[in-house]
mmCIF file of C-alpha atoms and ligand atoms in Angstrom:
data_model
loop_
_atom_site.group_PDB
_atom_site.id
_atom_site.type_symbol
_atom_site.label_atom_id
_atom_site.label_comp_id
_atom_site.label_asym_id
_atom_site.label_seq_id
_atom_site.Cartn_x
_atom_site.Cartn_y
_atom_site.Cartn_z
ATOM 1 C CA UNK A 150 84.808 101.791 100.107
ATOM 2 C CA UNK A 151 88.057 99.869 99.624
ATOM 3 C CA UNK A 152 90.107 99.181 96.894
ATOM 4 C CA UNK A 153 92.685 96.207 96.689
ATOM 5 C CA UNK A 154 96.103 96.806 95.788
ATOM 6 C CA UNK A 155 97.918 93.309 94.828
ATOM 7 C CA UNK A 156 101.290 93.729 95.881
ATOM 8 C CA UNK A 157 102.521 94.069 99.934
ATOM 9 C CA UNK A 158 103.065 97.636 101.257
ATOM 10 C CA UNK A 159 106.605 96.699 102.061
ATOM 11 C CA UNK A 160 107.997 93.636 100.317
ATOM 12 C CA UNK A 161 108.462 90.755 102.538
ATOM 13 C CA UNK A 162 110.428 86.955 102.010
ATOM 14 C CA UNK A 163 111.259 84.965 104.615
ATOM 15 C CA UNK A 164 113.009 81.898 103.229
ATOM 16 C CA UNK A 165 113.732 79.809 106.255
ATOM 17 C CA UNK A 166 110.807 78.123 108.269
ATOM 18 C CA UNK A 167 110.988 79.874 111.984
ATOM 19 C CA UNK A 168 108.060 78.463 113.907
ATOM 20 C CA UNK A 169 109.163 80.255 117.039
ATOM 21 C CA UNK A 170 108.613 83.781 115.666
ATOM 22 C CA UNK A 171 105.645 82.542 113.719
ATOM 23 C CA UNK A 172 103.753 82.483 117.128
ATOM 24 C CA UNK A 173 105.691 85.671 118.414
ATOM 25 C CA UNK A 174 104.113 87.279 115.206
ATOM 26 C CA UNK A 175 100.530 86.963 116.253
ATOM 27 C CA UNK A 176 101.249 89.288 119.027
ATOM 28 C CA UNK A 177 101.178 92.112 116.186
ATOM 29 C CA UNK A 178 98.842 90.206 114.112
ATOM 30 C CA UNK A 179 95.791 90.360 116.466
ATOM 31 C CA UNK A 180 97.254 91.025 120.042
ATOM 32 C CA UNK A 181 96.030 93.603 121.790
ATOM 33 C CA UNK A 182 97.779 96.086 120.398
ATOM 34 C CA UNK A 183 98.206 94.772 117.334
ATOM 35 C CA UNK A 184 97.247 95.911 113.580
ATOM 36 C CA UNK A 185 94.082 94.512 113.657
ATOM 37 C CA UNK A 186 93.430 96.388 117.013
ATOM 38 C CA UNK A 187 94.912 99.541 114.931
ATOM 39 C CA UNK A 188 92.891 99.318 111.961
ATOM 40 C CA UNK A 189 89.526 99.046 113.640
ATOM 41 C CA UNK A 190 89.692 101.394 116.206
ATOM 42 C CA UNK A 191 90.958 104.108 113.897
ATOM 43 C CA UNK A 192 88.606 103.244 111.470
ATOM 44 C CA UNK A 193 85.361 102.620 113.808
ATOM 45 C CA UNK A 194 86.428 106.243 115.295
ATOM 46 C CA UNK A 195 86.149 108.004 112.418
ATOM 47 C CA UNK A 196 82.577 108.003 111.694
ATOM 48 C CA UNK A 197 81.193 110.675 114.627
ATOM 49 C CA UNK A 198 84.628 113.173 114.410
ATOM 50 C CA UNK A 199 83.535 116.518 113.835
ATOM 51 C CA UNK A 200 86.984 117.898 111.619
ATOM 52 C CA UNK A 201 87.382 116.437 108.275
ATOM 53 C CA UNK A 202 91.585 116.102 109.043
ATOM 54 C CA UNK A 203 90.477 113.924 112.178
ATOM 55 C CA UNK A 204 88.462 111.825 109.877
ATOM 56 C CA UNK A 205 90.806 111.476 107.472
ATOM 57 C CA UNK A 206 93.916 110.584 109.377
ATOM 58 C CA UNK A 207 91.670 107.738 111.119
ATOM 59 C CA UNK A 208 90.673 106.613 107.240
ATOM 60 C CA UNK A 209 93.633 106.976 105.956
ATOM 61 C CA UNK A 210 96.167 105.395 109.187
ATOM 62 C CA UNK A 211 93.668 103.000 109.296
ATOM 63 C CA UNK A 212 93.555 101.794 105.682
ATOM 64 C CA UNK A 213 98.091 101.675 106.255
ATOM 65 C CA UNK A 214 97.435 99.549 109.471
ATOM 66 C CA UNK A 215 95.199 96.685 107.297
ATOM 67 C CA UNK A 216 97.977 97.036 104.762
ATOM 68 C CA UNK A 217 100.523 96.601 108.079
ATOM 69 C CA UNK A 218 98.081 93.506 108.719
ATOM 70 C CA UNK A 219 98.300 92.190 105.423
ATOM 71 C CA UNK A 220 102.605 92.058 106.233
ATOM 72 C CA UNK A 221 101.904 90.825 109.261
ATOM 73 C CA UNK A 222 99.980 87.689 107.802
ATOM 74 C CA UNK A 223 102.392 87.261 105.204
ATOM 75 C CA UNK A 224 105.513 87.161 107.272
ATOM 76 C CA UNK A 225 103.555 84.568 109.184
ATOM 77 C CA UNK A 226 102.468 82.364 106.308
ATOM 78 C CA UNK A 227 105.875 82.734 105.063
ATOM 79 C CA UNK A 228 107.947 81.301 108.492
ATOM 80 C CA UNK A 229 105.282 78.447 109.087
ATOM 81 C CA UNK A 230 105.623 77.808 104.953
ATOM 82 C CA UNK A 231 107.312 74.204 104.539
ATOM 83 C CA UNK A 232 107.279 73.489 108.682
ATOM 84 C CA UNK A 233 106.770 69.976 109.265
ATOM 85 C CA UNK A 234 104.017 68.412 111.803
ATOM 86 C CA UNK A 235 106.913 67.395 113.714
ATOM 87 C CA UNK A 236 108.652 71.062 113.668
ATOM 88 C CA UNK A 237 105.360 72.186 115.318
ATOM 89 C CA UNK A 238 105.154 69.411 117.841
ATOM 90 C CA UNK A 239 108.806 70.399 119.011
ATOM 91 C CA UNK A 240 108.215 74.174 118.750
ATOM 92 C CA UNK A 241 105.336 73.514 121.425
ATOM 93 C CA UNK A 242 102.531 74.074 118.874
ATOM 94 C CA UNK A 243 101.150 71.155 118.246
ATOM 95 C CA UNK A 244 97.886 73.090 119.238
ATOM 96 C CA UNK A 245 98.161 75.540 116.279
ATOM 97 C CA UNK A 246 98.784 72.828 113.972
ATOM 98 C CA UNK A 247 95.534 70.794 114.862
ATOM 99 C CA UNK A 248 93.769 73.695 114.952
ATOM 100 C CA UNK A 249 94.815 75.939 112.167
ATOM 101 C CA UNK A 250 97.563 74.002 109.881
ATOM 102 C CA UNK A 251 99.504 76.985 107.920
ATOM 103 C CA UNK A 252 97.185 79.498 108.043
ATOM 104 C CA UNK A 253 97.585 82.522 110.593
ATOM 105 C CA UNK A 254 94.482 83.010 112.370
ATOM 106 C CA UNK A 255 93.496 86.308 114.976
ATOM 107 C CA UNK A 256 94.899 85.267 118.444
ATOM 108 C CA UNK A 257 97.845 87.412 120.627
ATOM 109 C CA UNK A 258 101.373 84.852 120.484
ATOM 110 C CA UNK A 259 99.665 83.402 123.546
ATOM 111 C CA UNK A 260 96.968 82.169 121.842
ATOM 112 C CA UNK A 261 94.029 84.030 123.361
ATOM 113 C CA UNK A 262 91.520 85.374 120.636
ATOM 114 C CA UNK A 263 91.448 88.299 118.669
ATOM 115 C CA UNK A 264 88.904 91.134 121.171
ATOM 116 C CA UNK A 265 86.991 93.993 120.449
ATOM 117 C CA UNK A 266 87.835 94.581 123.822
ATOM 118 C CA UNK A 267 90.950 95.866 122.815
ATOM 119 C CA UNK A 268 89.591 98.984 120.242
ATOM 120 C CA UNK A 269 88.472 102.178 121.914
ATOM 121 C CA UNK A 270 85.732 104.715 120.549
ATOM 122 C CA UNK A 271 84.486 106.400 122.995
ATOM 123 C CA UNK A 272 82.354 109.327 121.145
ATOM 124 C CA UNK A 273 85.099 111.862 122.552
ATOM 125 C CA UNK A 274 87.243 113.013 119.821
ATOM 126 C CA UNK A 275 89.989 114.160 121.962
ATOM 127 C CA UNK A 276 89.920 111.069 124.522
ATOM 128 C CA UNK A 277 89.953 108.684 120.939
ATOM 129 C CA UNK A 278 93.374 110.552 119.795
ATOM 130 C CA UNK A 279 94.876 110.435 123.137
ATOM 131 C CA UNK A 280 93.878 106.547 123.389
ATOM 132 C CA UNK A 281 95.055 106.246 119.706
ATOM 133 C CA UNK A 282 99.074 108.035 120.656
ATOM 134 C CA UNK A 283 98.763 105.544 123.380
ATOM 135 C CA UNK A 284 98.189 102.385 121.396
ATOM 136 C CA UNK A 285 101.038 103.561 118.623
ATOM 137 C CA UNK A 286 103.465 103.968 121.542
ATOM 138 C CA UNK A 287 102.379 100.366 122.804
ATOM 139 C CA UNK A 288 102.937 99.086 119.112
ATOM 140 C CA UNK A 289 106.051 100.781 118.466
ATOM 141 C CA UNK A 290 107.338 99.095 121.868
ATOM 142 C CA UNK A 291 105.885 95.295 120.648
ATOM 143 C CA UNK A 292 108.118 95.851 117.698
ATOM 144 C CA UNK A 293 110.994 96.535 119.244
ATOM 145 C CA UNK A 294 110.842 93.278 121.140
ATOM 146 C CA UNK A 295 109.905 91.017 118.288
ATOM 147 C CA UNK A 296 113.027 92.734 116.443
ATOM 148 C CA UNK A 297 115.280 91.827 119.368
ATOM 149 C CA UNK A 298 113.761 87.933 119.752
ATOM 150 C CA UNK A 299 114.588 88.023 116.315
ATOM 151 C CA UNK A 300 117.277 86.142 114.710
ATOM 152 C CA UNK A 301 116.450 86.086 111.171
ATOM 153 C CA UNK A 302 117.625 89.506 108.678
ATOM 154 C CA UNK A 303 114.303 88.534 106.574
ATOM 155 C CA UNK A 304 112.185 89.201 109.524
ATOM 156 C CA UNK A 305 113.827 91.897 111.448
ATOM 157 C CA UNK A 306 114.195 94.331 108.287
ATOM 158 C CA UNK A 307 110.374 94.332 108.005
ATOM 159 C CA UNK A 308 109.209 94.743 111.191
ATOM 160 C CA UNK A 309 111.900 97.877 111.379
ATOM 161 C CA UNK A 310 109.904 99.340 108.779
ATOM 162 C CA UNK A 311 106.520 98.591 110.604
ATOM 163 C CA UNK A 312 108.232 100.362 113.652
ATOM 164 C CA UNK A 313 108.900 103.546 112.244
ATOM 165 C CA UNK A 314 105.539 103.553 110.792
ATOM 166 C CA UNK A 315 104.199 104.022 114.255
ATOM 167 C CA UNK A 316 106.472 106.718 114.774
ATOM 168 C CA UNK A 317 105.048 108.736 112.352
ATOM 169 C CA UNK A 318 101.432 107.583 113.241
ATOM 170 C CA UNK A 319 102.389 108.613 116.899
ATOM 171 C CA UNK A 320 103.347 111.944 115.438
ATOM 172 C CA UNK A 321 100.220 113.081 112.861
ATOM 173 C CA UNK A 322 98.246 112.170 115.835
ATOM 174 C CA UNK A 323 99.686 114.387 117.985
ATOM 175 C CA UNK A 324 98.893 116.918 115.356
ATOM 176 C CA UNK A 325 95.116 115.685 115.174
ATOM 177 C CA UNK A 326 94.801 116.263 119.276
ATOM 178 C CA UNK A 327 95.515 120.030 118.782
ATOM 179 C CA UNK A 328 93.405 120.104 115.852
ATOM 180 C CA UNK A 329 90.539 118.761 118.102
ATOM 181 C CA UNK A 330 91.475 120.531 120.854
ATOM 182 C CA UNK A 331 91.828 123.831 118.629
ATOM 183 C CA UNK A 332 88.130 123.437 117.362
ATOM 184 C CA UNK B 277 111.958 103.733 83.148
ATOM 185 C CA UNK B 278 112.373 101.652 79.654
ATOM 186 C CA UNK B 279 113.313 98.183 79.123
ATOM 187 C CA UNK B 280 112.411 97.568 82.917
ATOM 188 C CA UNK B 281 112.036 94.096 84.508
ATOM 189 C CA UNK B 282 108.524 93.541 86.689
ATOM 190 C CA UNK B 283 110.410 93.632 89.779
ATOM 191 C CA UNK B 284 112.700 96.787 89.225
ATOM 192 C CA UNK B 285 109.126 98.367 88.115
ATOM 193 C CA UNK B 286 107.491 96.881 90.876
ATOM 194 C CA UNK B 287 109.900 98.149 93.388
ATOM 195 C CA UNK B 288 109.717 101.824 91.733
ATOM 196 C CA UNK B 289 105.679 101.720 92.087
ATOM 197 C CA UNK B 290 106.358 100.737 96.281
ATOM 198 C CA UNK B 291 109.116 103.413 96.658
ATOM 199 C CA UNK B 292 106.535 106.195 94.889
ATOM 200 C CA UNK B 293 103.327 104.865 96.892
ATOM 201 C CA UNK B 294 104.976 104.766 99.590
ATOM 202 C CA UNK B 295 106.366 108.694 99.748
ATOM 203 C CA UNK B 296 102.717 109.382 98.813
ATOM 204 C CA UNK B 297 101.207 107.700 101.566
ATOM 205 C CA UNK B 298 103.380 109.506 103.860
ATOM 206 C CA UNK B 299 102.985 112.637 102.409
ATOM 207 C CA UNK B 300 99.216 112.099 102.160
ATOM 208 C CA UNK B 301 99.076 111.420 105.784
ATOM 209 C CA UNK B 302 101.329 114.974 106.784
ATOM 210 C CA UNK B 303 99.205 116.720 104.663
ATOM 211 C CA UNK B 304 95.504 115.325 106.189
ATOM 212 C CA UNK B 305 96.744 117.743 109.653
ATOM 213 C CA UNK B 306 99.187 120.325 107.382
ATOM 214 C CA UNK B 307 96.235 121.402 104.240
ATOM 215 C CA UNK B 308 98.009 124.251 103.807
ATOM 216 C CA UNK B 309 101.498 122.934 103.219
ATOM 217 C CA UNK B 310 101.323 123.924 99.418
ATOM 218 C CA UNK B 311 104.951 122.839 98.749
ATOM 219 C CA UNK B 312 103.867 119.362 99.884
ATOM 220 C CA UNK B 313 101.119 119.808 97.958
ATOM 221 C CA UNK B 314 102.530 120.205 94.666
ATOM 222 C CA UNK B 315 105.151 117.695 95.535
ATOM 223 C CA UNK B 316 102.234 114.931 96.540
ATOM 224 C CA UNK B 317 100.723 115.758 92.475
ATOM 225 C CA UNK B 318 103.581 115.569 90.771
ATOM 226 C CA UNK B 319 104.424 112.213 92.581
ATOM 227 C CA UNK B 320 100.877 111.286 91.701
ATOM 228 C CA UNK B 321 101.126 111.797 88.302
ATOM 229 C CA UNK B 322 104.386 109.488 87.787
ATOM 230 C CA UNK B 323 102.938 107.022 90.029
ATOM 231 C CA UNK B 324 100.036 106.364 87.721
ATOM 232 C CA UNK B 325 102.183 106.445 84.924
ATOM 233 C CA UNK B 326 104.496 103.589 86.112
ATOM 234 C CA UNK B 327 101.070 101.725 87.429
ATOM 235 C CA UNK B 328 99.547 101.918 83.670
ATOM 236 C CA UNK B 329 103.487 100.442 82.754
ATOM 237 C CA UNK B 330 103.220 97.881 84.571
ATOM 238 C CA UNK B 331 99.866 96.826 84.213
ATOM 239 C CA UNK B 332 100.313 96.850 80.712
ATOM 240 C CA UNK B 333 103.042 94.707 80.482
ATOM 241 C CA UNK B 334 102.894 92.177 83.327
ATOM 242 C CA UNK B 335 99.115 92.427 84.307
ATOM 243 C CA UNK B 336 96.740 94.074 86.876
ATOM 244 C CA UNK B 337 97.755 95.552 90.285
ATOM 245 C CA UNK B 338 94.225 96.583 91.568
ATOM 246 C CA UNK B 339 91.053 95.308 91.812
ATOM 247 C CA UNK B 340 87.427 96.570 91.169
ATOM 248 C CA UNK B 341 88.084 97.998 87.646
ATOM 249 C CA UNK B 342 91.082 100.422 88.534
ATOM 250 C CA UNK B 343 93.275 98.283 86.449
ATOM 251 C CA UNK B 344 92.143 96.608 82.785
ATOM 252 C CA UNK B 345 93.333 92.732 82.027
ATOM 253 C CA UNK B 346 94.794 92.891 78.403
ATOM 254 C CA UNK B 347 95.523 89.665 78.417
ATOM 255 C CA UNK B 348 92.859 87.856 79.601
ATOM 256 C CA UNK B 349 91.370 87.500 83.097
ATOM 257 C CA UNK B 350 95.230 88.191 84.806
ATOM 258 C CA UNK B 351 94.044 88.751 88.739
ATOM 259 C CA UNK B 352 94.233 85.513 89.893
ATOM 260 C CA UNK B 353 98.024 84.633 88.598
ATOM 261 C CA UNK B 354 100.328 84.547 90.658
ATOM 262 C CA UNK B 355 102.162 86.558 92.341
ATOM 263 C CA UNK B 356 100.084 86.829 95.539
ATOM 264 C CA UNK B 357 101.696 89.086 97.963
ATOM 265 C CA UNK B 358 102.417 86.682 99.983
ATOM 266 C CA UNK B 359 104.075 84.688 97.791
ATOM 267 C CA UNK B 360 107.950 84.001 98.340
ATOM 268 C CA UNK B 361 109.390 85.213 95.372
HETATM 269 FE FE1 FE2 C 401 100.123 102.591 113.511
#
């Protein structure tokens, strides 16, 4: 099971209303390779691994990518915090705002909807790993382009921290491939 | 670690959690890393100690039980992560 820990992984406060990386945000909220992509392919993979330090790094990067999520959605909330209607309509989401106010919701910064599409389990432990190094490459890459769109401190120090976390992620699962692949 | 506001607390409980989330991950694929080992249970230890701190004096941090309300029914005050503080 989960537990809920009421505080954010990495402390987040973005003071001044940004609309434009508000929508550049969902790309890592629920884009394709996104968190939400993250968390539940790591954590759908886990259940037919045959080595208990495969299962656990999928449990346990998992559980840090719905905590990345969790940033994510509050870095979001926070820039679209105190927008008005008219801010939208001139930032070219008017669509957001009839659809979804304030609230973040799971599409890519295009708008298309969260997929399952985008998670991979294929039953093959080492062809899962090599798919997950993939995806935390992809993810440290997205990051590095939202941190140069970006023009606010408040939102680039955060997603620098999200950023190295997929270095390291990139790196234990390097170390669960030759784990597999020494079993 | 006396005499501490929330947020200078709060900000020790992130720095420990988060050195213990790292070092939990290196040592899921490096078990035998005993020097990490003892490191990750002696972080443990003061992390739980500045968690029972804190929840003590400005209220509960987890959900489910893991954290008692002493003064009454504390969860839903803000704070919310999210919040701009
Ligand atoms: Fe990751």
């Amino acid at each position: 099971m989960w537990l809920y820990e009421k505080r954010l992984l990495y402390p987040v406060s973005i003071t001044r209303p940004n609309a434009r990386m508000a929508r550049l945000l969902l790309e890592q909220y629920a884009g394709g390779a996104s968190e939400l992509t993250a968390a539940v392919t790591y954590l759908n993979q886990r259940y037919t691994m045959p080595e208990g330090a495969v299962r656990a790094i999928l449990t346990d990067i998992g559980t840090e990518e719905l905590a990345h999520l969790e940033m994510v959605a509050g870095m979001i909330t926070q820039c679209l915090a105190g927008l008005s209607q008219q801010d939208f309509k001139a930032a070219g989401m008017g669509g957001w705002y009839a659809a979804h106010r304030r609230s973040p919701f799971p599409a890519d910064s295009s708008g298309v909807p969260w997929t399952a599409a985008y998670t991979v389990s294929s039953g093959d432990p080492a062809a899962d790993i090599i798919a997950d190094m993939a995806a935390e490459q992809q993810a440290r890459t997205a990051y590095e382009g939202l941190i140069s769109l970006s023009d606010d401190a408040a939102i680039t120090d955060p997603l620098d921290f999200l950023r190295q976390r997929e270095i390291v992620h990139y790196q234990r699962f390097g170390e669960a491939l030759d784990i597999v692949r020494a079993s | 670690m006396n005499n501490m506001t929330a947020a200078g607390l709060m900000q020790q409980i992130a720095e420990y959690e988060f050195l213990l989330a790292d070092l939990n991950l290196y040592l899921d694929t490096h078990p035998s890393d005993t020097r990490a080992l003892g490191d990750y249970n002696s972080y443990a230890a003061q992390l739980r100690t500045l968690k029972d701190k804190y929840i003590r004096e400005y209220g509960p941090l987890e959900n489910f039980g893991n954290s008692i309300n002493f003064n009454g029914w504390q969860y839903n005050d803000r704070p919310w992560p999210w919040d701009i503080v």
